[in-house]
Amino acid sequence: VSSDPFDRLVTGMDTAMVIVTANHGEERSGCLVGFHTQCSIDPKRYAVWISKANHTHGVAVRAEHLALHVLTSADHALAERFGGQTGDEVDKFAGVEWEPGPGGVPLLTDCPNRVVTRRLALVDEPPDCDHVCVIVEPVEVVAASSFAPLRFDDVRDIEPGHDA
Ligand SMILES: Cc1cc2nc3c(=O)[nH]c(=O)nc-3n(C[C@H](O)[C@H](O)[C@H](O)COP(=O)(O)O)c2cc1C
């Protein structure tokens, strides 16, 4: 347990985890993301924060579409693949089933709960932050009737593939 009260409060909220994927040209990328939330009701808008250090950042800021895969409690191995390795060194998509969605964005077959989105804005303010905010609109949504989310507490053991 962290001695830092900010860290304790934020981790105590036990965020649900998602995998964000993107494609640009010949390049695919994706990473595990805990920083994400709905940010408008009407129209529906969503925000995800991507670390500037991540391989996914270089692809996501060029991509027209991002796919947000909502993980379930059965998805620890997938979380480890996308959160514990970097596309700088490995092809995370080798050995997992996926298909290209709108604009070629990779859709992970094992994650049926997903939101395919179109990128609307990048917010890099203040510029000394280590993550950029990507604001997106949903264009295709698939939702199972009910699911138990994979939460931060379930993936504490995963060492991020990149420092923030
Ligand atoms: C629990 C957990 C939460 C994470 N949350 C985020 C996040 O919100 N945004 C982000 O960009 N990276 C996040 N990461 C880090 C990336 O998933 C990780 O560094 C990944 O290996 C980067 O892969 P890439 O270099 O192929 O993009 C998180 C990692 C873990 C283990």
Short mmCIF file of N, CA and C and ligand atoms in Angstrom, two decimals:
data_model
loop_
_atom_site.label_atom_id
_atom_site.label_comp_id
_atom_site.label_asym_id
_atom_site.label_seq_id
_atom_site.Cartn_x
_atom_site.Cartn_y
_atom_site.Cartn_z
N VAL A 1 0.85 -1.20 0.00
CA VAL A 1 0.00 0.00 0.00
C VAL A 1 0.88 1.24 0.00
N SER A 2 0.59 2.17 -0.93
CA SER A 2 1.41 3.37 -1.07
C SER A 2 1.25 4.29 0.13
N SER A 3 2.33 5.01 0.48
CA SER A 3 2.25 6.00 1.55
C SER A 3 1.74 7.34 1.01
N ASP A 4 1.64 7.45 -0.31
CA ASP A 4 1.19 8.70 -0.93
C ASP A 4 -0.34 8.72 -0.96
N PRO A 5 -0.98 9.74 -0.30
CA PRO A 5 -2.44 9.73 -0.21
C PRO A 5 -3.14 9.84 -1.56
N PHE A 6 -2.53 10.58 -2.49
CA PHE A 6 -3.12 10.69 -3.83
C PHE A 6 -3.16 9.31 -4.50
N ASP A 7 -2.02 8.61 -4.45
CA ASP A 7 -1.95 7.27 -5.05
C ASP A 7 -2.95 6.33 -4.38
N ARG A 8 -3.08 6.45 -3.04
CA ARG A 8 -4.00 5.54 -2.34
C ARG A 8 -5.45 5.78 -2.77
N LEU A 9 -5.83 7.06 -2.90
CA LEU A 9 -7.21 7.37 -3.31
C LEU A 9 -7.48 6.89 -4.73
N VAL A 10 -6.54 7.18 -5.63
CA VAL A 10 -6.77 6.85 -7.05
C VAL A 10 -6.79 5.34 -7.24
N THR A 11 -5.82 4.63 -6.66
CA THR A 11 -5.83 3.18 -6.84
C THR A 11 -7.01 2.55 -6.12
N GLY A 12 -7.46 3.19 -5.03
CA GLY A 12 -8.62 2.68 -4.28
C GLY A 12 -9.91 2.71 -5.10
N MET A 13 -9.95 3.55 -6.13
CA MET A 13 -11.15 3.58 -7.00
C MET A 13 -11.22 2.36 -7.90
N ASP A 14 -10.08 1.66 -8.03
CA ASP A 14 -10.05 0.36 -8.69
C ASP A 14 -10.69 0.36 -10.08
N THR A 15 -10.10 1.19 -10.93
CA THR A 15 -10.61 1.39 -12.30
C THR A 15 -10.72 0.08 -13.09
N ALA A 16 -11.72 0.00 -13.94
CA ALA A 16 -11.83 -1.12 -14.89
C ALA A 16 -10.79 -0.90 -16.00
N MET A 17 -10.22 -2.00 -16.47
CA MET A 17 -9.14 -1.89 -17.44
C MET A 17 -9.66 -2.12 -18.87
N VAL A 18 -9.05 -1.41 -19.81
CA VAL A 18 -9.38 -1.60 -21.22
C VAL A 18 -8.08 -1.78 -22.01
N ILE A 19 -8.21 -2.34 -23.20
CA ILE A 19 -7.10 -2.33 -24.16
C ILE A 19 -7.50 -1.41 -25.30
N VAL A 20 -6.63 -0.45 -25.59
CA VAL A 20 -6.85 0.47 -26.70
C VAL A 20 -5.97 0.02 -27.86
N THR A 21 -6.57 -0.14 -29.04
CA THR A 21 -5.79 -0.51 -30.23
C THR A 21 -5.94 0.56 -31.30
N ALA A 22 -4.95 0.63 -32.16
CA ALA A 22 -4.94 1.62 -33.24
C ALA A 22 -4.14 1.07 -34.41
N ASN A 23 -4.36 1.68 -35.55
CA ASN A 23 -3.67 1.28 -36.77
C ASN A 23 -3.39 2.54 -37.60
N HIS A 24 -2.17 2.58 -38.16
CA HIS A 24 -1.90 3.65 -39.12
C HIS A 24 -1.00 3.08 -40.19
N GLY A 25 -1.47 3.13 -41.43
CA GLY A 25 -0.69 2.54 -42.52
C GLY A 25 -0.44 1.06 -42.25
N GLU A 26 0.82 0.68 -42.24
CA GLU A 26 1.17 -0.73 -42.02
C GLU A 26 1.36 -1.05 -40.54
N GLU A 27 1.24 -0.03 -39.68
CA GLU A 27 1.60 -0.23 -38.28
C GLU A 27 0.37 -0.40 -37.40
N ARG A 28 0.44 -1.43 -36.53
CA ARG A 28 -0.62 -1.69 -35.54
C ARG A 28 -0.03 -1.48 -34.17
N SER A 29 -0.88 -1.08 -33.24
CA SER A 29 -0.39 -0.97 -31.88
C SER A 29 -1.55 -1.07 -30.90
N GLY A 30 -1.20 -1.28 -29.64
CA GLY A 30 -2.25 -1.35 -28.61
C GLY A 30 -1.63 -1.51 -27.25
N CYS A 31 -2.30 -0.96 -26.24
CA CYS A 31 -1.78 -1.11 -24.88
C CYS A 31 -2.92 -1.15 -23.87
N LEU A 32 -2.57 -1.65 -22.70
CA LEU A 32 -3.50 -1.69 -21.57
C LEU A 32 -3.66 -0.27 -21.02
N VAL A 33 -4.89 0.13 -20.74
CA VAL A 33 -5.15 1.51 -20.30
C VAL A 33 -6.09 1.51 -19.09
N GLY A 34 -5.65 2.25 -18.08
CA GLY A 34 -6.49 2.46 -16.91
C GLY A 34 -7.06 3.88 -16.85
N PHE A 35 -6.44 4.80 -17.61
CA PHE A 35 -6.90 6.19 -17.63
C PHE A 35 -7.92 6.34 -18.77
N HIS A 36 -9.19 6.28 -18.45
CA HIS A 36 -10.23 6.41 -19.47
C HIS A 36 -11.56 6.70 -18.80
N THR A 37 -12.41 7.46 -19.48
CA THR A 37 -13.73 7.76 -18.93
C THR A 37 -14.64 8.38 -19.98
N GLN A 38 -15.95 8.21 -19.80
CA GLN A 38 -16.91 8.98 -20.60
C GLN A 38 -16.73 10.45 -20.24
N CYS A 39 -16.80 11.35 -21.24
CA CYS A 39 -16.59 12.76 -20.92
C CYS A 39 -17.67 13.67 -21.50
N SER A 40 -18.70 13.11 -22.14
CA SER A 40 -19.88 13.89 -22.54
C SER A 40 -21.05 12.92 -22.69
N ILE A 41 -22.25 13.39 -22.32
CA ILE A 41 -23.46 12.54 -22.40
C ILE A 41 -24.16 12.74 -23.74
N ASP A 42 -24.34 14.00 -24.13
CA ASP A 42 -25.04 14.29 -25.38
C ASP A 42 -24.31 15.43 -26.09
N PRO A 43 -23.49 15.13 -27.08
CA PRO A 43 -23.29 13.82 -27.69
C PRO A 43 -22.38 12.94 -26.82
N LYS A 44 -22.49 11.62 -27.04
CA LYS A 44 -21.63 10.69 -26.31
C LYS A 44 -20.17 10.88 -26.75
N ARG A 45 -19.32 11.12 -25.77
CA ARG A 45 -17.89 11.25 -26.02
C ARG A 45 -17.13 10.50 -24.95
N TYR A 46 -15.94 10.03 -25.30
CA TYR A 46 -15.11 9.27 -24.38
C TYR A 46 -13.70 9.82 -24.45
N ALA A 47 -12.96 9.69 -23.36
CA ALA A 47 -11.57 10.16 -23.34
C ALA A 47 -10.67 9.04 -22.84
N VAL A 48 -9.52 8.88 -23.50
CA VAL A 48 -8.50 7.94 -23.03
C VAL A 48 -7.18 8.71 -22.99
N TRP A 49 -6.33 8.31 -22.06
CA TRP A 49 -5.03 8.97 -21.93
C TRP A 49 -3.94 7.97 -22.26
N ILE A 50 -3.10 8.36 -23.21
CA ILE A 50 -2.02 7.47 -23.69
C ILE A 50 -0.67 8.09 -23.33
N SER A 51 0.19 7.26 -22.76
CA SER A 51 1.53 7.71 -22.38
C SER A 51 2.34 8.05 -23.62
N LYS A 52 3.01 9.19 -23.55
CA LYS A 52 3.84 9.63 -24.69
C LYS A 52 4.99 8.67 -24.94
N ALA A 53 5.35 7.88 -23.93
CA ALA A 53 6.48 6.94 -24.08
C ALA A 53 6.08 5.68 -24.85
N ASN A 54 4.77 5.40 -24.90
CA ASN A 54 4.32 4.11 -25.45
C ASN A 54 4.42 4.05 -26.97
N HIS A 55 4.69 2.88 -27.48
CA HIS A 55 4.61 2.64 -28.92
C HIS A 55 3.22 3.01 -29.42
N THR A 56 2.21 2.71 -28.62
CA THR A 56 0.82 3.00 -29.02
C THR A 56 0.60 4.49 -29.28
N HIS A 57 1.32 5.33 -28.56
CA HIS A 57 1.15 6.78 -28.73
C HIS A 57 1.43 7.20 -30.17
N GLY A 58 2.57 6.73 -30.71
CA GLY A 58 2.96 7.14 -32.06
C GLY A 58 1.96 6.73 -33.11
N VAL A 59 1.28 5.61 -32.88
CA VAL A 59 0.28 5.13 -33.84
C VAL A 59 -1.06 5.84 -33.58
N ALA A 60 -1.45 5.94 -32.31
CA ALA A 60 -2.78 6.48 -31.97
C ALA A 60 -2.94 7.95 -32.40
N VAL A 61 -1.86 8.73 -32.33
CA VAL A 61 -2.00 10.14 -32.70
C VAL A 61 -2.11 10.34 -34.22
N ARG A 62 -1.85 9.26 -34.97
CA ARG A 62 -2.00 9.34 -36.43
C ARG A 62 -3.25 8.62 -36.92
N ALA A 63 -3.80 7.77 -36.07
CA ALA A 63 -4.91 6.92 -36.49
C ALA A 63 -6.22 7.70 -36.53
N GLU A 64 -7.11 7.30 -37.44
CA GLU A 64 -8.43 7.93 -37.45
C GLU A 64 -9.35 7.26 -36.43
N HIS A 65 -9.16 5.95 -36.23
CA HIS A 65 -10.01 5.20 -35.31
C HIS A 65 -9.21 4.59 -34.18
N LEU A 66 -9.83 4.51 -33.02
CA LEU A 66 -9.27 3.74 -31.90
C LEU A 66 -10.35 2.76 -31.49
N ALA A 67 -9.94 1.54 -31.08
CA ALA A 67 -10.90 0.59 -30.51
C ALA A 67 -10.60 0.41 -29.03
N LEU A 68 -11.65 0.50 -28.23
CA LEU A 68 -11.55 0.32 -26.78
C LEU A 68 -12.17 -1.03 -26.45
N HIS A 69 -11.34 -1.95 -25.95
CA HIS A 69 -11.83 -3.28 -25.60
C HIS A 69 -11.99 -3.35 -24.09
N VAL A 70 -13.21 -3.56 -23.63
CA VAL A 70 -13.46 -3.61 -22.19
C VAL A 70 -13.14 -5.02 -21.71
N LEU A 71 -12.19 -5.12 -20.77
CA LEU A 71 -11.72 -6.44 -20.33
C LEU A 71 -12.62 -7.00 -19.23
N THR A 72 -12.70 -8.33 -19.21
CA THR A 72 -13.46 -9.00 -18.15
C THR A 72 -12.47 -9.70 -17.22
N SER A 73 -13.00 -10.20 -16.11
CA SER A 73 -12.14 -10.84 -15.11
C SER A 73 -11.40 -12.06 -15.68
N ALA A 74 -11.81 -12.55 -16.86
CA ALA A 74 -11.13 -13.70 -17.48
C ALA A 74 -9.97 -13.27 -18.38
N ASP A 75 -9.71 -11.97 -18.48
CA ASP A 75 -8.77 -11.47 -19.49
C ASP A 75 -7.39 -11.08 -18.97
N HIS A 76 -6.97 -11.66 -17.84
CA HIS A 76 -5.67 -11.26 -17.28
C HIS A 76 -4.52 -11.49 -18.28
N ALA A 77 -4.54 -12.63 -18.97
CA ALA A 77 -3.44 -12.95 -19.88
C ALA A 77 -3.36 -11.91 -21.01
N LEU A 78 -4.50 -11.49 -21.51
CA LEU A 78 -4.52 -10.48 -22.57
C LEU A 78 -4.01 -9.13 -22.03
N ALA A 79 -4.40 -8.83 -20.79
CA ALA A 79 -3.92 -7.58 -20.16
C ALA A 79 -2.40 -7.62 -20.04
N GLU A 80 -1.85 -8.77 -19.69
CA GLU A 80 -0.41 -8.90 -19.53
C GLU A 80 0.29 -8.74 -20.89
N ARG A 81 -0.30 -9.33 -21.91
CA ARG A 81 0.29 -9.22 -23.25
C ARG A 81 0.35 -7.75 -23.69
N PHE A 82 -0.74 -7.00 -23.47
CA PHE A 82 -0.80 -5.63 -23.99
C PHE A 82 -0.24 -4.60 -23.01
N GLY A 83 -0.16 -4.97 -21.72
CA GLY A 83 0.33 -4.01 -20.72
C GLY A 83 1.74 -4.29 -20.26
N GLY A 84 2.22 -5.51 -20.47
CA GLY A 84 3.52 -5.90 -19.95
C GLY A 84 4.59 -6.01 -21.02
N GLN A 85 4.22 -5.75 -22.26
CA GLN A 85 5.19 -5.81 -23.37
C GLN A 85 5.03 -4.54 -24.20
N THR A 86 6.06 -4.21 -24.96
CA THR A 86 5.94 -3.02 -25.81
C THR A 86 6.07 -3.37 -27.28
N GLY A 87 5.28 -2.68 -28.07
CA GLY A 87 5.34 -2.83 -29.52
C GLY A 87 6.67 -2.37 -30.09
N ASP A 88 7.50 -1.71 -29.28
CA ASP A 88 8.86 -1.37 -29.72
C ASP A 88 9.69 -2.64 -29.90
N GLU A 89 9.29 -3.71 -29.18
CA GLU A 89 10.11 -4.93 -29.17
C GLU A 89 9.40 -6.16 -29.71
N VAL A 90 8.09 -6.23 -29.56
CA VAL A 90 7.36 -7.45 -29.98
C VAL A 90 6.12 -7.05 -30.78
N ASP A 91 5.61 -8.03 -31.54
CA ASP A 91 4.32 -7.85 -32.19
C ASP A 91 3.27 -8.47 -31.28
N LYS A 92 2.54 -7.62 -30.54
CA LYS A 92 1.56 -8.14 -29.56
C LYS A 92 0.40 -8.85 -30.24
N PHE A 93 0.23 -8.60 -31.54
CA PHE A 93 -0.92 -9.18 -32.24
C PHE A 93 -0.62 -10.57 -32.79
N ALA A 94 0.67 -10.96 -32.78
CA ALA A 94 1.04 -12.30 -33.24
C ALA A 94 0.54 -13.31 -32.20
N GLY A 95 -0.27 -14.26 -32.67
CA GLY A 95 -0.75 -15.29 -31.74
C GLY A 95 -2.07 -14.96 -31.09
N VAL A 96 -2.64 -13.79 -31.34
CA VAL A 96 -4.02 -13.53 -30.87
C VAL A 96 -4.90 -13.33 -32.10
N GLU A 97 -6.17 -13.71 -31.93
CA GLU A 97 -7.09 -13.54 -33.05
C GLU A 97 -7.58 -12.11 -33.09
N TRP A 98 -7.53 -11.52 -34.27
CA TRP A 98 -8.06 -10.17 -34.45
C TRP A 98 -8.48 -9.99 -35.89
N GLU A 99 -9.29 -8.99 -36.12
CA GLU A 99 -9.68 -8.66 -37.49
C GLU A 99 -9.68 -7.15 -37.64
N PRO A 100 -9.46 -6.66 -38.86
CA PRO A 100 -9.46 -5.22 -39.05
C PRO A 100 -10.87 -4.65 -39.01
N GLY A 101 -11.06 -3.59 -38.26
CA GLY A 101 -12.34 -2.88 -38.23
C GLY A 101 -12.24 -1.61 -39.07
N PRO A 102 -13.10 -0.61 -38.80
CA PRO A 102 -13.07 0.64 -39.57
C PRO A 102 -11.66 1.25 -39.60
N GLY A 103 -11.20 1.61 -40.81
CA GLY A 103 -9.88 2.21 -40.94
C GLY A 103 -8.75 1.25 -40.64
N GLY A 104 -9.09 -0.06 -40.50
CA GLY A 104 -8.05 -1.06 -40.22
C GLY A 104 -7.76 -1.24 -38.74
N VAL A 105 -8.49 -0.55 -37.87
CA VAL A 105 -8.21 -0.67 -36.43
C VAL A 105 -8.37 -2.13 -35.98
N PRO A 106 -7.38 -2.69 -35.27
CA PRO A 106 -7.46 -4.10 -34.88
C PRO A 106 -8.55 -4.34 -33.82
N LEU A 107 -9.42 -5.31 -34.11
CA LEU A 107 -10.48 -5.69 -33.17
C LEU A 107 -10.13 -7.07 -32.62
N LEU A 108 -9.97 -7.16 -31.31
CA LEU A 108 -9.56 -8.41 -30.67
C LEU A 108 -10.76 -9.33 -30.52
N THR A 109 -10.67 -10.50 -31.17
CA THR A 109 -11.79 -11.44 -31.22
C THR A 109 -12.22 -11.88 -29.82
N ASP A 110 -11.25 -12.02 -28.91
CA ASP A 110 -11.58 -12.51 -27.57
C ASP A 110 -12.21 -11.45 -26.67
N CYS A 111 -12.37 -10.23 -27.18
CA CYS A 111 -12.96 -9.14 -26.37
C CYS A 111 -14.21 -8.61 -27.06
N PRO A 112 -15.35 -9.30 -26.88
CA PRO A 112 -16.55 -8.87 -27.60
C PRO A 112 -17.14 -7.55 -27.09
N ASN A 113 -16.79 -7.15 -25.86
CA ASN A 113 -17.31 -5.87 -25.34
C ASN A 113 -16.37 -4.76 -25.81
N ARG A 114 -16.82 -4.01 -26.81
CA ARG A 114 -15.88 -3.02 -27.34
C ARG A 114 -16.60 -1.82 -27.96
N VAL A 115 -15.84 -0.75 -28.03
CA VAL A 115 -16.32 0.48 -28.65
C VAL A 115 -15.32 0.87 -29.72
N VAL A 116 -15.75 0.87 -30.96
CA VAL A 116 -14.91 1.41 -32.03
C VAL A 116 -15.22 2.90 -32.10
N THR A 117 -14.16 3.69 -32.12
CA THR A 117 -14.35 5.13 -32.04
C THR A 117 -13.63 5.85 -33.16
N ARG A 118 -14.03 7.08 -33.36
CA ARG A 118 -13.32 7.97 -34.28
C ARG A 118 -12.66 9.06 -33.45
N ARG A 119 -11.42 9.35 -33.76
CA ARG A 119 -10.67 10.33 -32.98
C ARG A 119 -11.14 11.75 -33.32
N LEU A 120 -11.44 12.55 -32.30
CA LEU A 120 -11.92 13.91 -32.51
C LEU A 120 -10.88 14.95 -32.13
N ALA A 121 -10.16 14.71 -31.05
CA ALA A 121 -9.23 15.74 -30.56
C ALA A 121 -8.13 15.10 -29.73
N LEU A 122 -6.99 15.78 -29.74
CA LEU A 122 -5.87 15.41 -28.86
C LEU A 122 -5.65 16.58 -27.93
N VAL A 123 -5.57 16.32 -26.65
CA VAL A 123 -5.34 17.41 -25.70
C VAL A 123 -4.01 17.14 -25.00
N ASP A 124 -3.05 18.00 -25.27
CA ASP A 124 -1.72 17.85 -24.66
C ASP A 124 -1.43 19.08 -23.81
N GLU A 125 -2.34 19.35 -22.89
CA GLU A 125 -2.22 20.51 -22.00
C GLU A 125 -2.42 20.03 -20.57
N PRO A 126 -1.58 20.44 -19.65
CA PRO A 126 -0.32 21.14 -19.87
C PRO A 126 0.70 20.21 -20.50
N PRO A 127 1.61 20.78 -21.33
CA PRO A 127 2.47 19.92 -22.15
C PRO A 127 3.53 19.14 -21.38
N ASP A 128 3.69 19.41 -20.08
CA ASP A 128 4.68 18.63 -19.33
C ASP A 128 4.10 17.31 -18.81
N CYS A 129 2.80 17.05 -19.06
CA CYS A 129 2.20 15.79 -18.61
C CYS A 129 2.77 14.62 -19.42
N ASP A 130 2.85 13.45 -18.80
CA ASP A 130 3.43 12.31 -19.53
C ASP A 130 2.39 11.56 -20.36
N HIS A 131 1.11 11.90 -20.24
CA HIS A 131 0.07 11.28 -21.06
C HIS A 131 -0.65 12.36 -21.88
N VAL A 132 -1.13 11.98 -23.07
CA VAL A 132 -2.00 12.88 -23.84
C VAL A 132 -3.43 12.35 -23.76
N CYS A 133 -4.37 13.27 -23.78
CA CYS A 133 -5.79 12.90 -23.75
C CYS A 133 -6.30 12.81 -25.19
N VAL A 134 -6.93 11.70 -25.51
CA VAL A 134 -7.52 11.53 -26.83
C VAL A 134 -9.03 11.48 -26.64
N ILE A 135 -9.74 12.43 -27.26
CA ILE A 135 -11.20 12.46 -27.15
C ILE A 135 -11.78 11.83 -28.41
N VAL A 136 -12.71 10.91 -28.18
CA VAL A 136 -13.23 10.11 -29.30
C VAL A 136 -14.76 10.07 -29.27
N GLU A 137 -15.33 9.75 -30.45
CA GLU A 137 -16.77 9.50 -30.51
C GLU A 137 -16.99 8.04 -30.87
N PRO A 138 -18.00 7.39 -30.24
CA PRO A 138 -18.26 5.99 -30.58
C PRO A 138 -18.90 5.90 -31.96
N VAL A 139 -18.42 4.93 -32.76
CA VAL A 139 -19.05 4.71 -34.07
C VAL A 139 -19.65 3.30 -34.19
N GLU A 140 -19.14 2.34 -33.43
CA GLU A 140 -19.69 0.97 -33.42
C GLU A 140 -19.51 0.42 -32.02
N VAL A 141 -20.60 -0.03 -31.42
CA VAL A 141 -20.51 -0.53 -30.05
C VAL A 141 -21.08 -1.94 -29.98
N VAL A 142 -20.34 -2.85 -29.34
CA VAL A 142 -20.83 -4.21 -29.09
C VAL A 142 -20.74 -4.44 -27.59
N ALA A 143 -21.87 -4.81 -26.98
CA ALA A 143 -21.89 -5.00 -25.52
C ALA A 143 -22.58 -6.30 -25.18
N ALA A 144 -21.90 -7.14 -24.39
CA ALA A 144 -22.52 -8.36 -23.87
C ALA A 144 -23.53 -7.96 -22.78
N SER A 145 -24.44 -8.86 -22.46
CA SER A 145 -25.51 -8.48 -21.54
C SER A 145 -24.98 -8.13 -20.15
N SER A 146 -24.04 -8.89 -19.64
CA SER A 146 -23.44 -8.51 -18.36
C SER A 146 -22.03 -9.08 -18.30
N PHE A 147 -21.16 -8.46 -17.53
CA PHE A 147 -19.79 -8.94 -17.42
C PHE A 147 -19.18 -8.40 -16.14
N ALA A 148 -18.18 -9.11 -15.65
CA ALA A 148 -17.42 -8.65 -14.49
C ALA A 148 -16.14 -8.01 -15.01
N PRO A 149 -15.95 -6.71 -14.80
CA PRO A 149 -14.76 -6.06 -15.36
C PRO A 149 -13.47 -6.54 -14.71
N LEU A 150 -12.38 -6.51 -15.51
CA LEU A 150 -11.04 -6.71 -14.97
C LEU A 150 -10.62 -5.37 -14.38
N ARG A 151 -10.25 -5.38 -13.11
CA ARG A 151 -9.98 -4.11 -12.43
C ARG A 151 -8.50 -3.94 -12.14
N PHE A 152 -8.14 -2.72 -11.79
CA PHE A 152 -6.74 -2.41 -11.49
C PHE A 152 -6.19 -3.39 -10.47
N ASP A 153 -6.98 -3.69 -9.45
CA ASP A 153 -6.50 -4.59 -8.40
C ASP A 153 -6.14 -5.97 -8.95
N ASP A 154 -6.79 -6.38 -10.04
CA ASP A 154 -6.53 -7.69 -10.64
C ASP A 154 -5.22 -7.71 -11.44
N VAL A 155 -4.69 -6.51 -11.79
CA VAL A 155 -3.52 -6.47 -12.69
C VAL A 155 -2.32 -5.76 -12.04
N ARG A 156 -2.39 -5.61 -10.72
CA ARG A 156 -1.28 -4.98 -10.00
C ARG A 156 0.04 -5.70 -10.25
N ASP A 157 -0.04 -6.99 -10.55
CA ASP A 157 1.18 -7.79 -10.75
C ASP A 157 1.85 -7.50 -12.10
N ILE A 158 1.16 -6.79 -13.00
CA ILE A 158 1.74 -6.58 -14.34
C ILE A 158 2.69 -5.38 -14.32
N GLU A 159 3.91 -5.65 -14.72
CA GLU A 159 4.93 -4.60 -14.81
C GLU A 159 4.78 -3.93 -16.17
N PRO A 160 4.45 -2.60 -16.23
CA PRO A 160 4.24 -1.98 -17.54
C PRO A 160 5.43 -2.17 -18.48
N GLY A 161 5.11 -2.42 -19.76
CA GLY A 161 6.14 -2.63 -20.76
C GLY A 161 7.00 -1.39 -20.99
N HIS A 162 6.48 -0.22 -20.63
CA HIS A 162 7.18 1.04 -20.76
C HIS A 162 7.06 1.81 -19.47
N ASP A 163 8.10 2.53 -19.07
CA ASP A 163 7.93 3.53 -18.02
C ASP A 163 7.03 4.62 -18.57
N ALA A 164 6.25 5.28 -17.68
CA ALA A 164 5.39 6.38 -18.14
C ALA A 164 6.25 7.54 -18.60
C1 LIG B 1 -2.31 -1.44 -14.54
C2 LIG B 1 -1.78 -0.67 -15.74
C3 LIG B 1 -2.43 0.46 -16.19
C4 LIG B 1 -1.94 1.18 -17.30
N1 LIG B 1 -2.59 2.31 -17.73
C5 LIG B 1 -2.12 2.97 -18.81
C6 LIG B 1 -2.81 4.11 -19.32
O1 LIG B 1 -3.84 4.54 -18.79
N2 LIG B 1 -2.32 4.71 -20.43
C7 LIG B 1 -1.18 4.28 -21.04
O2 LIG B 1 -0.78 4.87 -22.05
N3 LIG B 1 -0.49 3.21 -20.59
C8 LIG B 1 -0.95 2.54 -19.49
N4 LIG B 1 -0.28 1.45 -19.01
C9 LIG B 1 1.03 1.11 -19.59
C10 LIG B 1 1.03 0.38 -20.91
O3 LIG B 1 -0.07 -0.50 -21.05
C11 LIG B 1 2.34 -0.42 -21.03
O4 LIG B 1 3.47 0.40 -20.78
C12 LIG B 1 2.49 -1.09 -22.39
O5 LIG B 1 3.48 -2.06 -22.29
C13 LIG B 1 2.82 -0.10 -23.49
O6 LIG B 1 2.88 -0.82 -24.71
P1 LIG B 1 3.30 -0.11 -26.08
O7 LIG B 1 4.69 0.47 -25.87
O8 LIG B 1 3.30 -1.22 -27.08
O9 LIG B 1 2.29 0.94 -26.38
C14 LIG B 1 -0.77 0.72 -17.95
C15 LIG B 1 -0.13 -0.45 -17.51
C16 LIG B 1 -0.62 -1.15 -16.42
C17 LIG B 1 0.08 -2.40 -15.98
#
